[in-house]
PDB file of C-alpha atoms in Angstrom:
ATOM      1  CA  MET A  25      -3.058 -16.918  39.991  1.00  0.00           C
ATOM      2  CA  SER A  26      -5.462 -19.571  38.576  1.00  0.00           C
ATOM      3  CA  SER A  27      -6.121 -22.677  40.655  1.00  0.00           C
ATOM      4  CA  GLN A  28      -8.288 -25.805  40.705  1.00  0.00           C
ATOM      5  CA  SER A  29      -8.836 -28.556  43.264  1.00  0.00           C
ATOM      6  CA  LYS A  30     -10.155 -32.090  43.211  1.00  0.00           C
ATOM      7  CA  THR A  31     -10.818 -34.720  45.892  1.00  0.00           C
ATOM      8  CA  TYR A  32      -9.888 -38.388  45.353  1.00  0.00           C
ATOM      9  CA  GLU A  33     -11.084 -41.456  47.267  1.00  0.00           C
ATOM     10  CA  CYS A  34      -7.676 -43.133  47.217  1.00  0.00           C
ATOM     11  CA  SER A  35      -4.973 -42.663  49.836  1.00  0.00           C
ATOM     12  CA  PRO A  36      -2.732 -39.559  49.886  1.00  0.00           C
ATOM     13  CA  GLN A  37       0.275 -41.844  49.390  1.00  0.00           C
ATOM     14  CA  LEU A  38      -1.226 -43.186  46.169  1.00  0.00           C
ATOM     15  CA  ILE A  39      -1.899 -39.617  44.985  1.00  0.00           C
ATOM     16  CA  LYS A  40       1.731 -38.635  45.628  1.00  0.00           C
ATOM     17  CA  THR A  41       2.924 -41.807  43.880  1.00  0.00           C
ATOM     18  CA  ALA A  42       0.819 -40.913  40.822  1.00  0.00           C
ATOM     19  CA  ILE A  43       2.207 -37.339  40.800  1.00  0.00           C
ATOM     20  CA  ASP A  44       5.787 -38.672  41.008  1.00  0.00           C
ATOM     21  CA  SER A  45       5.017 -41.030  38.139  1.00  0.00           C
ATOM     22  CA  LEU A  46       3.738 -38.140  36.010  1.00  0.00           C
ATOM     23  CA  LEU A  47       6.893 -36.132  36.690  1.00  0.00           C
ATOM     24  CA  LYS A  48       9.133 -39.101  35.782  1.00  0.00           C
ATOM     25  CA  SER A  49       7.455 -40.563  32.707  1.00  0.00           C
ATOM     26  CA  GLY A  50       4.566 -38.267  31.750  1.00  0.00           C
ATOM     27  CA  PRO A  51       4.312 -35.015  29.795  1.00  0.00           C
ATOM     28  CA  TYR A  52       5.550 -33.134  32.869  1.00  0.00           C
ATOM     29  CA  SER A  53       8.965 -32.460  34.383  1.00  0.00           C
ATOM     30  CA  PRO A  54      10.013 -31.515  37.943  1.00  0.00           C
ATOM     31  CA  LEU A  55      10.278 -27.815  38.768  1.00  0.00           C
ATOM     32  CA  VAL A  56      12.198 -26.340  41.706  1.00  0.00           C
ATOM     33  CA  LEU A  57      10.058 -23.797  43.575  1.00  0.00           C
ATOM     34  CA  VAL A  58      11.412 -20.791  45.472  1.00  0.00           C
ATOM     35  CA  LYS A  59       9.409 -21.573  48.624  1.00  0.00           C
ATOM     36  CA  GLN A  60       8.653 -25.204  48.046  1.00  0.00           C
ATOM     37  CA  GLY A  61       7.871 -26.665  51.475  1.00  0.00           C
ATOM     38  CA  THR A  62       5.640 -29.684  50.968  1.00  0.00           C
ATOM     39  CA  ASP A  63       4.403 -28.404  47.597  1.00  0.00           C
ATOM     40  CA  ILE A  64       5.488 -30.057  44.368  1.00  0.00           C
ATOM     41  CA  GLY A  65       6.635 -28.055  41.340  1.00  0.00           C
ATOM     42  CA  ALA A  66       5.926 -29.225  37.802  1.00  0.00           C
ATOM     43  CA  ARG A  67       6.376 -27.879  34.268  1.00  0.00           C
ATOM     44  CA  SER A  68       4.077 -29.045  31.468  1.00  0.00           C
ATOM     45  CA  SER A  69       5.212 -29.810  27.924  1.00  0.00           C
ATOM     46  CA  PHE A  70       3.603 -26.515  26.816  1.00  0.00           C
ATOM     47  CA  GLY A  71       5.729 -24.422  29.211  1.00  0.00           C
ATOM     48  CA  SER A  72       3.132 -23.896  31.978  1.00  0.00           C
ATOM     49  CA  LYS A  73       4.472 -23.877  35.568  1.00  0.00           C
ATOM     50  CA  LEU A  74       2.373 -25.611  38.252  1.00  0.00           C
ATOM     51  CA  ARG A  75       2.469 -25.683  42.080  1.00  0.00           C
ATOM     52  CA  ILE A  76       0.845 -28.897  43.402  1.00  0.00           C
ATOM     53  CA  ARG A  77      -0.345 -29.223  47.007  1.00  0.00           C
ATOM     54  CA  VAL A  78      -1.721 -32.480  48.501  1.00  0.00           C
ATOM     55  CA  LYS A  79      -3.965 -32.178  51.584  1.00  0.00           C
ATOM     56  CA  ASP A  80      -5.181 -35.627  52.650  1.00  0.00           C
ATOM     57  CA  HIS A  81      -7.441 -36.676  49.753  1.00  0.00           C
ATOM     58  CA  GLU A  82      -7.604 -33.216  48.150  1.00  0.00           C
ATOM     59  CA  VAL A  83      -5.235 -32.020  45.434  1.00  0.00           C
ATOM     60  CA  ILE A  84      -4.882 -28.269  44.790  1.00  0.00           C
ATOM     61  CA  VAL A  85      -2.993 -27.062  41.718  1.00  0.00           C
ATOM     62  CA  TYR A  86      -1.915 -23.429  41.211  1.00  0.00           C
ATOM     63  CA  LEU A  87      -0.902 -22.096  37.800  1.00  0.00           C
ATOM     64  CA  ILE A  88       2.284 -20.054  38.391  1.00  0.00           C
ATOM     65  CA  LYS A  89       2.959 -19.089  34.792  1.00  0.00           C
ATOM     66  CA  GLU A  90      -0.182 -18.188  32.866  1.00  0.00           C
ATOM     67  CA  GLY A  91      -0.494 -19.655  29.404  1.00  0.00           C
ATOM     68  CA  GLU A  92      -3.040 -19.189  26.637  1.00  0.00           C
ATOM     69  CA  ASP A  93      -5.841 -21.001  28.574  1.00  0.00           C
ATOM     70  CA  GLY A  94      -5.112 -21.562  32.275  1.00  0.00           C
ATOM     71  CA  ASP A  95      -8.337 -23.471  32.959  1.00  0.00           C
ATOM     72  CA  ARG A  96      -7.593 -25.868  30.124  1.00  0.00           C
ATOM     73  CA  VAL A  97      -4.056 -26.527  31.405  1.00  0.00           C
ATOM     74  CA  LEU A  98      -5.350 -27.293  34.927  1.00  0.00           C
ATOM     75  CA  SER A  99      -8.151 -29.515  33.557  1.00  0.00           C
ATOM     76  CA  VAL A 100      -5.667 -31.466  31.457  1.00  0.00           C
ATOM     77  CA  PHE A 101      -3.411 -31.963  34.507  1.00  0.00           C
ATOM     78  CA  PHE A 102      -6.253 -33.369  36.642  1.00  0.00           C
ATOM     79  CA  HIS A 103      -7.264 -35.542  33.698  1.00  0.00           C
ATOM     80  CA  ASP A 104      -3.708 -36.948  33.473  1.00  0.00           C
ATOM     81  CA  LEU A 105      -3.516 -37.397  37.260  1.00  0.00           C
ATOM     82  CA  SER A 106      -6.846 -39.280  37.401  1.00  0.00           C
ATOM     83  CA  ARG A 107      -5.725 -41.481  34.558  1.00  0.00           C
ATOM     84  CA  ARG A 108      -2.396 -42.247  36.254  1.00  0.00           C
ATOM     85  CA  ILE A 109      -4.125 -43.051  39.592  1.00  0.00           C
ATOM     86  CA  SER A 110      -6.477 -45.410  37.752  1.00  0.00           C
ATOM     87  CA  GLN A 111      -3.512 -47.130  36.090  1.00  0.00           C
ATOM     88  CA  ILE A 112      -1.708 -47.583  39.404  1.00  0.00           C
ATOM     89  CA  GLU A 113      -4.852 -48.995  41.061  1.00  0.00           C
ATOM     90  CA  LYS A 114      -5.333 -51.423  38.178  1.00  0.00           C
ATOM     91  CA  HIS A 115      -1.712 -52.497  38.485  1.00  0.00           C
ATOM     92  CA  GLN A 116      -2.091 -53.107  42.213  1.00  0.00           C
ATOM     93  CA  VAL A 117      -5.265 -55.150  41.680  1.00  0.00           C
ATOM     94  CA  LYS A 118      -3.499 -57.181  38.993  1.00  0.00           C
ATOM     95  CA  GLN A 119      -0.580 -57.852  41.355  1.00  0.00           C
ATOM     96  CA  GLN A 120      -2.966 -59.018  44.075  1.00  0.00           C
ATOM     97  CA  ALA A 121      -4.756 -61.296  41.614  1.00  0.00           C
ATOM     98  CA  ASN A 122      -1.461 -62.797  40.437  1.00  0.00           C
ATOM     99  CA  ALA A 123      -0.393 -63.349  44.045  1.00  0.00           C
ATOM    100  CA  ALA A 124      -3.682 -65.113  44.785  1.00  0.00           C
ATOM    101  CA  LYS A 125      -3.264 -67.358  41.725  1.00  0.00           C
ATOM    102  CA  THR A 126       0.197 -68.487  42.830  1.00  0.00           C
ATOM    103  CA  GLN A 127      -1.135 -69.812  46.187  1.00  0.00           C
ATOM    104  CA  PRO A 128      -2.112 -73.557  46.243  1.00  0.00           C
ATOM    105  CA  SER A 129      -5.905 -73.991  46.201  1.00  0.00           C
ATOM    106  CA  THR A 130      -5.886 -77.080  48.522  1.00  0.00           C
ATOM    107  CA  THR A 131      -3.945 -75.451  51.301  1.00  0.00           C
ATOM    108  CA  LYS A 132      -5.168 -72.994  53.862  1.00  0.00           C
ATOM    109  CA  PRO A 133      -3.391 -69.734  54.471  1.00  0.00           C
ATOM    110  CA  ALA A 134      -1.392 -69.795  57.607  1.00  0.00           C
ATOM    111  CA  PHE A 135      -2.950 -66.757  59.237  1.00  0.00           C
ATOM    112  CA  SER A 136      -1.652 -67.789  62.606  1.00  0.00           C
ATOM    113  CA  THR A 137       1.901 -67.811  61.296  1.00  0.00           C
ATOM    114  CA  ALA A 138       1.382 -64.431  59.645  1.00  0.00           C
ATOM    115  CA  ALA A 139      -0.044 -63.124  62.891  1.00  0.00           C
ATOM    116  CA  THR A 140       3.009 -64.417  64.742  1.00  0.00           C
ATOM    117  CA  GLU A 141       5.315 -62.713  62.175  1.00  0.00           C
ATOM    118  CA  VAL A 142       3.393 -59.465  62.437  1.00  0.00           C
ATOM    119  CA  LYS A 143       3.517 -59.698  66.199  1.00  0.00           C
ATOM    120  CA  GLY A 144       7.222 -60.440  66.206  1.00  0.00           C
ATOM    121  CA  SER A 145       8.145 -57.811  63.625  1.00  0.00           C
ATOM    122  CA  LYS A 146       5.961 -55.087  65.065  1.00  0.00           C
ATOM    123  CA  PRO A 147       5.784 -55.512  68.834  1.00  0.00           C
ATOM    124  CA  GLU A 148       4.256 -52.045  69.075  1.00  0.00           C
ATOM    125  CA  LYS A 149       0.819 -53.393  67.883  1.00  0.00           C
ATOM    126  CA  ASP A 150      -1.741 -53.267  70.602  1.00  0.00           C
ATOM    127  CA  ASP A 151      -3.400 -56.371  72.008  1.00  0.00           C
ATOM    128  CA  LEU A 152      -6.696 -55.672  70.245  1.00  0.00           C
ATOM    129  CA  VAL A 153      -5.140 -56.009  66.775  1.00  0.00           C
ATOM    130  CA  GLU A 154      -3.309 -59.188  67.766  1.00  0.00           C
ATOM    131  CA  LYS A 155      -6.460 -60.753  69.164  1.00  0.00           C
ATOM    132  CA  SER A 156      -8.399 -59.841  65.983  1.00  0.00           C
ATOM    133  CA  ILE A 157      -5.778 -61.502  63.808  1.00  0.00           C
ATOM    134  CA  GLU A 158      -5.747 -64.639  65.959  1.00  0.00           C
ATOM    135  CA  ALA A 159      -9.572 -64.812  65.865  1.00  0.00           C
ATOM    136  CA  ALA A 160      -9.564 -64.481  62.072  1.00  0.00           C
ATOM    137  CA  SER A 161      -6.910 -67.180  61.835  1.00  0.00           C
ATOM    138  CA  ARG A 162      -8.971 -69.573  63.912  1.00  0.00           C
ATOM    139  CA  ALA A 163     -12.091 -68.838  61.816  1.00  0.00           C
ATOM    140  CA  VAL A 164     -10.267 -69.533  58.578  1.00  0.00           C
ATOM    141  CA  ASN A 165      -8.716 -72.700  59.905  1.00  0.00           C
ATOM    142  CA  ARG A 166     -12.236 -74.038  60.574  1.00  0.00           C
ATOM    143  CA  ILE A 167     -13.220 -73.635  56.882  1.00  0.00           C
ATOM    144  CA  PRO A 168     -12.880 -76.870  54.896  1.00  0.00           C
ATOM    145  CA  ALA A 169     -10.388 -76.898  52.055  1.00  0.00           C
ATOM    146  CA  PRO A 170     -12.966 -77.331  49.207  1.00  0.00           C
ATOM    147  CA  LEU A 171     -15.092 -74.475  50.502  1.00  0.00           C
ATOM    148  CA  PHE A 172     -12.013 -72.298  50.830  1.00  0.00           C
ATOM    149  CA  ALA A 173     -11.129 -73.052  47.217  1.00  0.00           C
ATOM    150  CA  VAL A 174     -14.649 -71.965  46.140  1.00  0.00           C
ATOM    151  CA  PHE A 175     -14.204 -68.739  48.069  1.00  0.00           C
ATOM    152  CA  MET A 176     -10.871 -68.106  46.353  1.00  0.00           C
ATOM    153  CA  VAL A 177     -12.410 -68.651  42.899  1.00  0.00           C
ATOM    154  CA  LEU A 178     -15.281 -66.289  43.704  1.00  0.00           C
ATOM    155  CA  ALA A 179     -12.797 -63.682  44.950  1.00  0.00           C
ATOM    156  CA  LEU A 180     -10.794 -63.933  41.717  1.00  0.00           C
ATOM    157  CA  VAL A 181     -13.986 -63.587  39.635  1.00  0.00           C
ATOM    158  CA  LEU A 182     -15.006 -60.561  41.714  1.00  0.00           C
ATOM    159  CA  VAL A 183     -11.574 -58.960  41.214  1.00  0.00           C
ATOM    160  CA  ALA A 184     -11.782 -59.611  37.450  1.00  0.00           C
ATOM    161  CA  LEU A 185     -15.252 -58.031  37.276  1.00  0.00           C
ATOM    162  CA  ILE A 186     -14.065 -54.981  39.216  1.00  0.00           C
ATOM    163  CA  ALA A 187     -11.072 -54.618  36.902  1.00  0.00           C
ATOM    164  CA  PHE A 188     -13.337 -54.986  33.845  1.00  0.00           C
ATOM    165  CA  PHE A 189     -15.786 -52.305  34.986  1.00  0.00           C
ATOM    166  CA  MET A 190     -12.987 -49.959  35.973  1.00  0.00           C
ATOM    167  CA  GLY A 191     -11.444 -50.395  32.540  1.00  0.00           C
ATOM    168  CA  TRP A 192     -14.821 -49.804  30.852  1.00  0.00           C
ATOM    169  CA  GLN A 193     -15.553 -46.665  32.839  1.00  0.00           C
ATOM    170  CA  GLY A 194     -11.996 -45.390  32.397  1.00  0.00           C
ATOM    171  CA  GLY A 195     -11.841 -46.215  28.721  1.00  0.00           C
ATOM    172  CA  TYR A 196     -11.559 -42.553  27.891  1.00  0.00           C
ATOM    173  CA  ASP A 197      -8.754 -42.147  30.424  1.00  0.00           C
ATOM    174  CA  SER A 198      -6.866 -45.193  29.148  1.00  0.00           C
ATOM    175  CA  ARG A 199      -6.270 -43.694  25.766  1.00  0.00           C
ATOM    176  CA  ASP A 200      -2.958 -42.221  24.811  1.00  0.00           C
ATOM    177  CA  PRO A 201      -2.711 -38.488  25.748  1.00  0.00           C
ATOM    178  CA  VAL A 202      -1.885 -37.597  22.162  1.00  0.00           C
ATOM    179  CA  GLU A 203      -5.265 -38.988  21.046  1.00  0.00           C
ATOM    180  CA  GLN A 204      -7.322 -36.995  23.554  1.00  0.00           C
ATOM    181  CA  PRO A 205      -9.385 -34.058  22.212  1.00  0.00           C
ATOM    182  CA  GLU A 206      -7.860 -31.575  24.654  1.00  0.00           C
ATOM    183  CA  TYR A 207      -4.346 -32.281  23.455  1.00  0.00           C
ATOM    184  CA  THR A 208      -5.432 -32.308  19.816  1.00  0.00           C
ATOM    185  CA  LYS A 209      -7.203 -28.936  20.114  1.00  0.00           C
ATOM    186  CA  MET A 210      -4.262 -27.387  21.953  1.00  0.00           C
ATOM    187  CA  ILE A 211      -1.752 -28.673  19.394  1.00  0.00           C
ATOM    188  CA  ASP A 212      -3.956 -27.504  16.488  1.00  0.00           C
ATOM    189  CA  ALA A 213      -4.259 -24.046  18.084  1.00  0.00           C
ATOM    190  CA  HIS A 214      -0.474 -23.800  18.444  1.00  0.00           C
ATOM    191  CA  LYS A 215       0.058 -24.964  14.860  1.00  0.00           C
ATOM    192  CA  GLU A 216      -2.430 -22.381  13.570  1.00  0.00           C
ATOM    193  CA  GLU A 217      -0.679 -19.645  15.531  1.00  0.00           C
ATOM    194  CA  VAL A 218       2.685 -20.727  14.117  1.00  0.00           C
ATOM    195  CA  ARG A 219       1.263 -20.651  10.577  1.00  0.00           C
ATOM    196  CA  ASN A 220      -0.121 -17.154  11.115  1.00  0.00           C
ATOM    197  CA  LEU A 221       3.205 -15.924  12.459  1.00  0.00           C
ATOM    198  CA  ASN A 222       5.087 -17.465   9.545  1.00  0.00           C
ATOM    199  CA  SER A 223       2.667 -15.788   7.113  1.00  0.00           C
ATOM    200  CA  LYS A 224       3.205 -12.395   8.792  1.00  0.00           C
ATOM    201  CA  ILE A 225       6.978 -12.894   8.711  1.00  0.00           C
ATOM    202  CA  SER A 226       6.808 -13.752   4.992  1.00  0.00           C
ATOM    203  CA  ASP A 227       4.747 -10.615   4.290  1.00  0.00           C
ATOM    204  CA  LEU A 228       7.181  -8.419   6.215  1.00  0.00           C
ATOM    205  CA  GLN A 229      10.123  -9.939   4.368  1.00  0.00           C
ATOM    206  CA  SER A 230       8.425  -9.186   1.036  1.00  0.00           C
ATOM    207  CA  ILE A 231       7.850  -5.571   2.102  1.00  0.00           C
ATOM    208  CA  VAL A 232      11.498  -5.239   3.130  1.00  0.00           C
ATOM    209  CA  ILE A 233      12.666  -6.635  -0.220  1.00  0.00           C
ATOM    210  CA  ASP A 234      10.376  -4.266  -2.153  1.00  0.00           C
ATOM    211  CA  ASN A 235      11.579  -1.265  -0.163  1.00  0.00           C
ATOM    212  CA  GLN A 236      15.191  -2.249  -0.744  1.00  0.00           C
ATOM    213  CA  LYS A 237      14.537  -2.463  -4.495  1.00  0.00           C
ATOM    214  CA  ARG A 238      12.988   1.002  -4.440  1.00  0.00           C
ATOM    215  CA  ILE A 239      15.971   2.357  -2.544  1.00  0.00           C
ATOM    216  CA  ASP A 240      18.327   0.825  -5.104  1.00  0.00           C
ATOM    217  CA  GLU A 241      16.266   2.324  -7.941  1.00  0.00           C
ATOM    218  CA  LEU A 242      16.257   5.799  -6.370  1.00  0.00           C
ATOM    219  CA  LYS A 243      19.947   5.754  -5.485  1.00  0.00           C
ATOM    220  CA  PRO A 244      21.143   7.031  -8.930  1.00  0.00           C
ATOM    221  CA  TYR A 245      18.610   9.872  -8.748  1.00  0.00           C
ATOM    222  CA  LYS A 246      19.870  10.755  -5.317  1.00  0.00           C
ATOM    223  CA  ASP A 247      23.453  10.823  -6.536  1.00  0.00           C
ATOM    224  CA  GLU A 248      22.402  13.061  -9.458  1.00  0.00           C
ATOM    225  CA  TYR A 249      20.475  15.318  -7.102  1.00  0.00           C
ATOM    226  CA  ASP A 250      23.454  15.612  -4.793  1.00  0.00           C
ATOM    227  CA  SER A 251      25.716  16.456  -7.742  1.00  0.00           C
ATOM    228  CA  LYS A 252      23.342  19.129  -9.084  1.00  0.00           C
ATOM    229  CA  LYS A 253      22.826  20.554  -5.636  1.00  0.00           C
ATOM    230  CA  ALA A 254      26.582  20.837  -5.161  1.00  0.00           C
ATOM    231  CA  GLU A 255      26.876  22.549  -8.561  1.00  0.00           C
ATOM    232  CA  LEU A 256      24.066  24.987  -7.726  1.00  0.00           C
ATOM    233  CA  ASP A 257      25.609  25.726  -4.373  1.00  0.00           C
ATOM    234  CA  LYS A 258      28.887  26.503  -6.130  1.00  0.00           C
ATOM    235  CA  ARG A 259      27.147  28.794  -8.636  1.00  0.00           C
ATOM    236  CA  GLN A 260      25.303  30.544  -5.848  1.00  0.00           C
ATOM    237  CA  SER A 261      28.591  31.070  -4.072  1.00  0.00           C
ATOM    238  CA  ASP A 262      30.115  32.526  -7.257  1.00  0.00           C
ATOM    239  CA  LEU A 263      27.125  34.817  -7.726  1.00  0.00           C
ATOM    240  CA  ASP A 264      27.346  35.968  -4.140  1.00  0.00           C
ATOM    241  CA  SER A 265      31.043  36.756  -4.555  1.00  0.00           C
ATOM    242  CA  ARG A 266      30.399  38.606  -7.837  1.00  0.00           C
ATOM    243  CA  SER A 267      27.571  40.551  -6.280  1.00  0.00           C
ATOM    244  CA  SER A 268      29.818  41.512  -3.417  1.00  0.00           C
ATOM    245  CA  GLU A 269      32.502  42.580  -5.906  1.00  0.00           C
ATOM    246  CA  LEU A 270      30.008  44.674  -7.888  1.00  0.00           C
ATOM    247  CA  ASP A 271      28.736  46.294  -4.715  1.00  0.00           C
ATOM    248  CA  SER A 272      32.261  47.161  -3.704  1.00  0.00           C
ATOM    249  CA  ARG A 273      33.007  48.617  -7.180  1.00  0.00           C
ATOM    250  CA  GLU A 274      29.777  50.589  -7.174  1.00  0.00           C
ATOM    251  CA  ASN A 275      30.595  51.973  -3.759  1.00  0.00           C
ATOM    252  CA  ALA A 276      34.062  52.923  -4.988  1.00  0.00           C
ATOM    253  CA  VAL A 277      32.646  54.680  -8.050  1.00  0.00           C
ATOM    254  CA  LYS A 278      30.123  56.476  -5.895  1.00  0.00           C
ATOM    255  CA  GLN A 279      32.827  57.583  -3.518  1.00  0.00           C
ATOM    256  CA  ARG A 280      34.904  58.868  -6.444  1.00  0.00           C
ATOM    257  CA  GLU A 281      31.970  60.772  -7.910  1.00  0.00           C
ATOM    258  CA  ASP A 282      31.114  62.260  -4.544  1.00  0.00           C
ATOM    259  CA  ALA A 283      34.739  63.288  -4.104  1.00  0.00           C
ATOM    260  CA  ALA A 284      34.824  64.759  -7.605  1.00  0.00           C
ATOM    261  CA  ALA A 285      31.573  66.621  -6.983  1.00  0.00           C
ATOM    262  CA  ALA A 286      32.898  68.003  -3.739  1.00  0.00           C
ATOM    263  CA  ALA A 287      36.135  69.083  -5.449  1.00  0.00           C
ATOM    264  CA  SER A 288      34.197  70.708  -8.268  1.00  0.00           C
ATOM    265  CA  THR A 289      31.982  72.584  -5.849  1.00  0.00           C
ATOM    266  CA  SER A 290      34.923  73.821  -3.828  1.00  0.00           C
ATOM    267  CA  THR A 291      36.838  75.098  -6.872  1.00  0.00           C
ATOM    268  CA  ASN A 292      33.752  76.744  -8.381  1.00  0.00           C
ATOM    269  CA  SER A 293      31.627  75.456 -11.101  1.00  0.00           C
ATOM    270  CA  GLY A 294      33.721  77.505 -13.634  1.00  0.00           C
ATOM    271  CA  SER A 295      36.449  74.953 -13.336  1.00  0.00           C
ATOM    272  CA  SER A 296      34.192  72.539 -15.081  1.00  0.00           C
ATOM    273  CA  TYR A 297      33.933  73.005 -18.685  1.00  0.00           C
ATOM    274  CA  SER A 298      31.555  72.032 -21.225  1.00  0.00           C
ATOM    275  CA  SER A 299      31.748  72.224 -24.871  1.00  0.00           C
ATOM    276  CA  ASP A 300      28.710  72.285 -26.999  1.00  0.00           C
ATOM    277  CA  ASP A 301      29.015  72.660 -30.655  1.00  0.00           C
ATOM    278  CA  SER A 302      25.610  72.893 -32.188  1.00  0.00           C
ATOM    279  CA  SER A 303      27.047  72.426 -35.607  1.00  0.00           C
ATOM    280  CA  THR A 304      28.850  69.207 -34.706  1.00  0.00           C
ATOM    281  CA  GLY A 305      26.378  67.996 -31.996  1.00  0.00           C
ATOM    282  CA  TRP A 306      29.106  67.013 -29.543  1.00  0.00           C
ATOM    283  CA  ALA A 307      29.334  67.816 -25.791  1.00  0.00           C
ATOM    284  CA  TYR A 308      31.289  66.577 -22.800  1.00  0.00           C
ATOM    285  CA  TYR A 309      30.538  67.006 -19.142  1.00  0.00           C
ATOM    286  CA  LYS A 310      33.008  66.006 -16.480  1.00  0.00           C
ATOM    287  CA  ASN A 311      30.260  65.006 -14.096  1.00  0.00           C
ATOM    288  CA  CYS A 312      26.560  65.498 -13.395  1.00  0.00           C
ATOM    289  CA  SER A 313      27.281  68.717 -11.495  1.00  0.00           C
ATOM    290  CA  ALA A 314      28.885  70.173 -14.613  1.00  0.00           C
ATOM    291  CA  ALA A 315      25.918  69.006 -16.721  1.00  0.00           C
ATOM    292  CA  ARG A 316      23.468  70.616 -14.284  1.00  0.00           C
ATOM    293  CA  ALA A 317      25.570  73.811 -14.186  1.00  0.00           C
ATOM    294  CA  ALA A 318      25.388  73.894 -17.986  1.00  0.00           C
ATOM    295  CA  GLY A 319      21.617  73.331 -17.826  1.00  0.00           C
ATOM    296  CA  ALA A 320      21.867  70.108 -19.848  1.00  0.00           C
ATOM    297  CA  ALA A 321      20.662  67.688 -17.146  1.00  0.00           C
ATOM    298  CA  PRO A 322      19.047  65.254 -17.448  1.00  0.00           C
ATOM    299  CA  LEU A 323      20.922  63.657 -20.348  1.00  0.00           C
ATOM    300  CA  TYR A 324      19.246  60.921 -22.448  1.00  0.00           C
ATOM    301  CA  ARG A 325      20.922  58.147 -24.343  1.00  0.00           C
ATOM    302  CA  GLY A 326      21.927  59.439 -27.780  1.00  0.00           C
ATOM    303  CA  GLN A 327      21.962  63.016 -26.578  1.00  0.00           C
ATOM    304  CA  PRO A 328      25.310  64.904 -26.795  1.00  0.00           C
ATOM    305  CA  GLY A 329      27.161  64.612 -23.448  1.00  0.00           C
ATOM    306  CA  TYR A 330      25.473  61.346 -22.395  1.00  0.00           C
ATOM    307  CA  ARG A 331      27.704  58.496 -21.346  1.00  0.00           C
ATOM    308  CA  SER A 332      27.137  55.342 -19.286  1.00  0.00           C
ATOM    309  CA  SER A 333      29.343  56.451 -16.369  1.00  0.00           C
ATOM    310  CA  LEU A 334      26.825  59.252 -15.646  1.00  0.00           C
ATOM    311  CA  ASP A 335      23.845  56.809 -15.854  1.00  0.00           C
ATOM    312  CA  ARG A 336      24.076  54.881 -12.526  1.00  0.00           C
ATOM    313  CA  ASP A 337      20.945  52.732 -12.865  1.00  0.00           C
ATOM    314  CA  GLY A 338      21.453  52.139 -16.607  1.00  0.00           C
ATOM    315  CA  ASP A 339      17.936  53.190 -17.579  1.00  0.00           C
ATOM    316  CA  GLY A 340      19.151  55.483 -20.404  1.00  0.00           C
ATOM    317  CA  ILE A 341      18.800  58.705 -18.384  1.00  0.00           C
ATOM    318  CA  ALA A 342      21.893  60.275 -16.848  1.00  0.00           C
ATOM    319  CA  CYS A 343      22.053  62.890 -14.124  1.00  0.00           C
ATOM    320  CA  GLU A 344      18.380  62.476 -13.143  1.00  0.00           C
TER     321      GLU A 344
END
């Protein structure tokens, strides 16, 4: 947690008054703390959260919520607080000067009466304070009226000079916060960050739009691909079913041939017959067993006795 401290020469009550004034009319707002105690919570206009602690003439500020530059936030707060204390002191001096101007210059202040009022209103004052006031009253009463008037004029001139020098030295502090370099730099930094973020957002939006256009352009191709894929899947299914049908037919034919061969073997090869007419060039064999028994196997395409039912692999040679 970042923190900074600063010691002021004014009274703690004046420091607290200046802090309250900042929270009421400055760029800060009150903040309720979880464990507040005597500490004061504040929130800056940039979102930073501060915990303020006043110990006699020392002010300690803790940065609860870290921002971009914690040291800068704390420095700006102490700058605002010093400026507000200076304004309050100037206002008090001005009030005292106005009060002194309203008093008649030819009359003497009734210190004895004031001492009597103080004594009557605060009887708890000790005797030493009362005697000091009475002695001061008697000393003032001995001063002639013209000399007292000169003293009053000199006091007013002295107050005016003090106010002038305080205003000259605090000229930087008396400016409006918006015109101070710290505020200007901080605001410029935030504006630059906002511009960068807006630029990034614009770029991302352009990328999204381009990708959407590409998706729209590829959508017809996807639909065509899906249609062709469905058609190919259907053809593959038909081919698989036809292949299964052919396999089943081939198995059936094989079973029939095996059964016929077994029947021919059991009844003797004489039951098979062959007919070979060399003059006509025609022959018929019931099966491959009959062709082998006749000594004609293998049979080639175009040769008497050849037929496709005896050629299983269709290579033009039967009864291999």
